[in-house]
Steps between C-alpha positions, in 0.01 A plus 500: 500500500810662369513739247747720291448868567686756350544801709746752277817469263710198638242390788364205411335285835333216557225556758186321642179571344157376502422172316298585236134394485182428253324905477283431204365179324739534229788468667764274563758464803865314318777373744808616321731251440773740273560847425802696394625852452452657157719750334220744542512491875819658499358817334299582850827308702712766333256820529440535143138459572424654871329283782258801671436226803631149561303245288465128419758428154527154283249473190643138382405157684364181488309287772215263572157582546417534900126602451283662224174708529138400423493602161846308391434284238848383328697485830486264781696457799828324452527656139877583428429846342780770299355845616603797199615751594205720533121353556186525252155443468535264183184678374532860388570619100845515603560137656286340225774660262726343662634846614487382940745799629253745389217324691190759544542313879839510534700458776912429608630305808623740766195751433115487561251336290210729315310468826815640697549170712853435520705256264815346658821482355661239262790462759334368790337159638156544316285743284108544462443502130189685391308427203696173506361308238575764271834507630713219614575193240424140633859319402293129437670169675705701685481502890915514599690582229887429555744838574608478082099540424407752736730735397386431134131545590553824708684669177175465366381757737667771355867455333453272276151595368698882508790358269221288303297851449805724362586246253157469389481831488780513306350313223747218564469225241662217326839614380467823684860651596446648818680726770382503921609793651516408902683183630258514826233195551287664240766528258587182522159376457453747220804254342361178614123660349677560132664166490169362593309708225818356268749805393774422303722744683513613862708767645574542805614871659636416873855556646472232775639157419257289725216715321657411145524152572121469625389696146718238303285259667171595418633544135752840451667452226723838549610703789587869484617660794513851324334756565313774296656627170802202585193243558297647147817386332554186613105427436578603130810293468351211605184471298693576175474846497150567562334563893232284623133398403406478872643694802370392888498766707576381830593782767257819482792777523553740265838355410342154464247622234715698327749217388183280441418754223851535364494123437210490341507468097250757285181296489585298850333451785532585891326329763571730848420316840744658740295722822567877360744628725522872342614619195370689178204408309555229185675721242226552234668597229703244522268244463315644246864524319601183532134337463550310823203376679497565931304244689504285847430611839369339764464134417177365584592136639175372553464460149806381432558275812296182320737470153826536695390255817460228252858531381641543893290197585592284184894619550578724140562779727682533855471903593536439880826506433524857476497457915833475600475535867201361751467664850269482756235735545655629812785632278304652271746850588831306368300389234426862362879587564584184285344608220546879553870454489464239225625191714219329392328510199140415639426365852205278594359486881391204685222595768 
């Protein structure tokens, strides 16, 4: 089959690879059907985050069910499944808390599996999913969804369950007023996810007009294209004088964070989400000045995946559109430089 494989900063291929196969009885073989590129991707693509050997990339897809183990019991062949980002048992204290990225049997596409049997890629033509009961969410009286749909349903993988997570995190609420720091996929999501959870007031930070238009969309009611002290003021001027209840924290730089906090009111709340790239530790003092309370990271979308499915499926909310741009597979490379270069805001691949 083809595969992505990412062999350094800027070398992105697409080469032939084994098709996966059933190892243990709790597995689960899915014929991809979409994936995409996510913002975090580029932190590897770029060299932030060093690739010692070339290796399988792509953590978000969706697909139908090619074969399942012995011991499958919510799966069947022909299933059209939404894999998270990461696998999990579905058993452990931390699953049963809802908590699945901190699985005691965790395990990321790309790596090896607790048994150290290889897990394939997101970006490729299929994946073995272990522990796949636990693991990949059955999307009921779907077998073909349209090219709108899929893209909605493969959000759910990772983007918009990430945007849905920092504004929980958050504490976003009726009448909340609200700032997302990021205009990436998750940032927009993290809009769409506030509107959802119904703020009163949305703002925006992004400096690109196709990215502004999108977050008006999904329910901005401000854009500020500022930036640090300059962006803290126009925050302030719009909400009356006062900063914000709830602040998304979209990115994971150091810069990112550090206007999340200066837009945050005494007493607010910040939900964080963006991959750390870097930077200092969360100021203490500050917080513990200013009474603000620090939450988020990495959004567990199994648990989240069955509340926002039934509004993609019933229509109240359309986050595939955050994919602006759909390649083939076998272009995955221009697809990276797309969204490196910001030419695209998130791409999805067609096997």
């Amino acid at each position: 089959m083809r595969a992505t494989i990412i062999h350094g900063p800027g070398d992105i291929r697409v080469e032939d690879r084994d098709y996966p196969t059933i190892i243990r009885p709790t597995d689960a073989v899915v014929r991809v059907t979409a994936s995409c590129v996510c913002g975090s991707d580029l932190w590897p693509y770029r060299g932030v985050r060093p690739t010692k050997e070339p290796k399988a990339i792509g953590h978000e897809f969706v697909g139908v069910v090619e074969s399942v183990g012995d011991d499958v019991r919510d799966l069947a062949v022909g299933d059209f499944v939404i894999a998270p980002f990461v696998d999990s048992c579905g058993k452990c204290p931390q699953c049963l808390n809802g908590v699945t990225v901190a699985c005691d049997h965790l395990a990321g596409w790309g790596s090896t599996d607790e048994h150290g049997d290889f897990l394939q890629g997101g970006q490729g033509e299929a994946v073995r999913v272990p522990q796949a009961d636990g693991t990949l969410r059955r999307v009921d009286g779907v077998t073909e969804p349209d090219a709108a749909l899929t893209a909605s349903l493969l959000t759910l993988s990772d983007v918009m369950s990430t945007g849905h997570h920092a504004a929980v995190s958050a504490n976003v609420g009726p009448g909340s007023t609200v700032v997302v720091v990021g205009d990436g996929a998750v940032g927009l999501c993290g809009v769409l996810a506030a509107k959802r959870l119904g703020a009163e007031r949305i703002i925006a930070m992004s400096r690109h007009e196709d990215r502004q238009a999108l977050a008006r969309e999904f329910g901005a009611t401000d854009i500020v294209a500022e930036r640090g002290g300059e962006g803290v003021a126009k925050v302030r001027e719009l909400l009356g004088g006062v900063l914000a209840d709830s602040v998304l924290e979209c990115v994971g730089t150091k810069e990112s964070m550090d206007q999340a906090l200066r837009s945050t009111r005494p007493g607010g709340h910040l939900g964080f989400v963006g991959v750390p790239a870097g930077g200092p530790e969360l100021p203490v003092s500050l917080l513990f000045a200013k009474n603000i309370t620090v939450g988020g990271g990495m959004a567990p979308a199994h648990t989240y995946i069955p509340e926002l499915l039934k509004d993609v499926l019933d229509g109240t909310i359309n986050p595939g559109r955050v994919f602006d741009v759909e390649m083939p597979l076998e272009e995955v490379a221009e697809a990276y430089r797309a969204m490196d270069e910001r030419r695209a805001i998130k791409v999805l691949l067609k096997p």
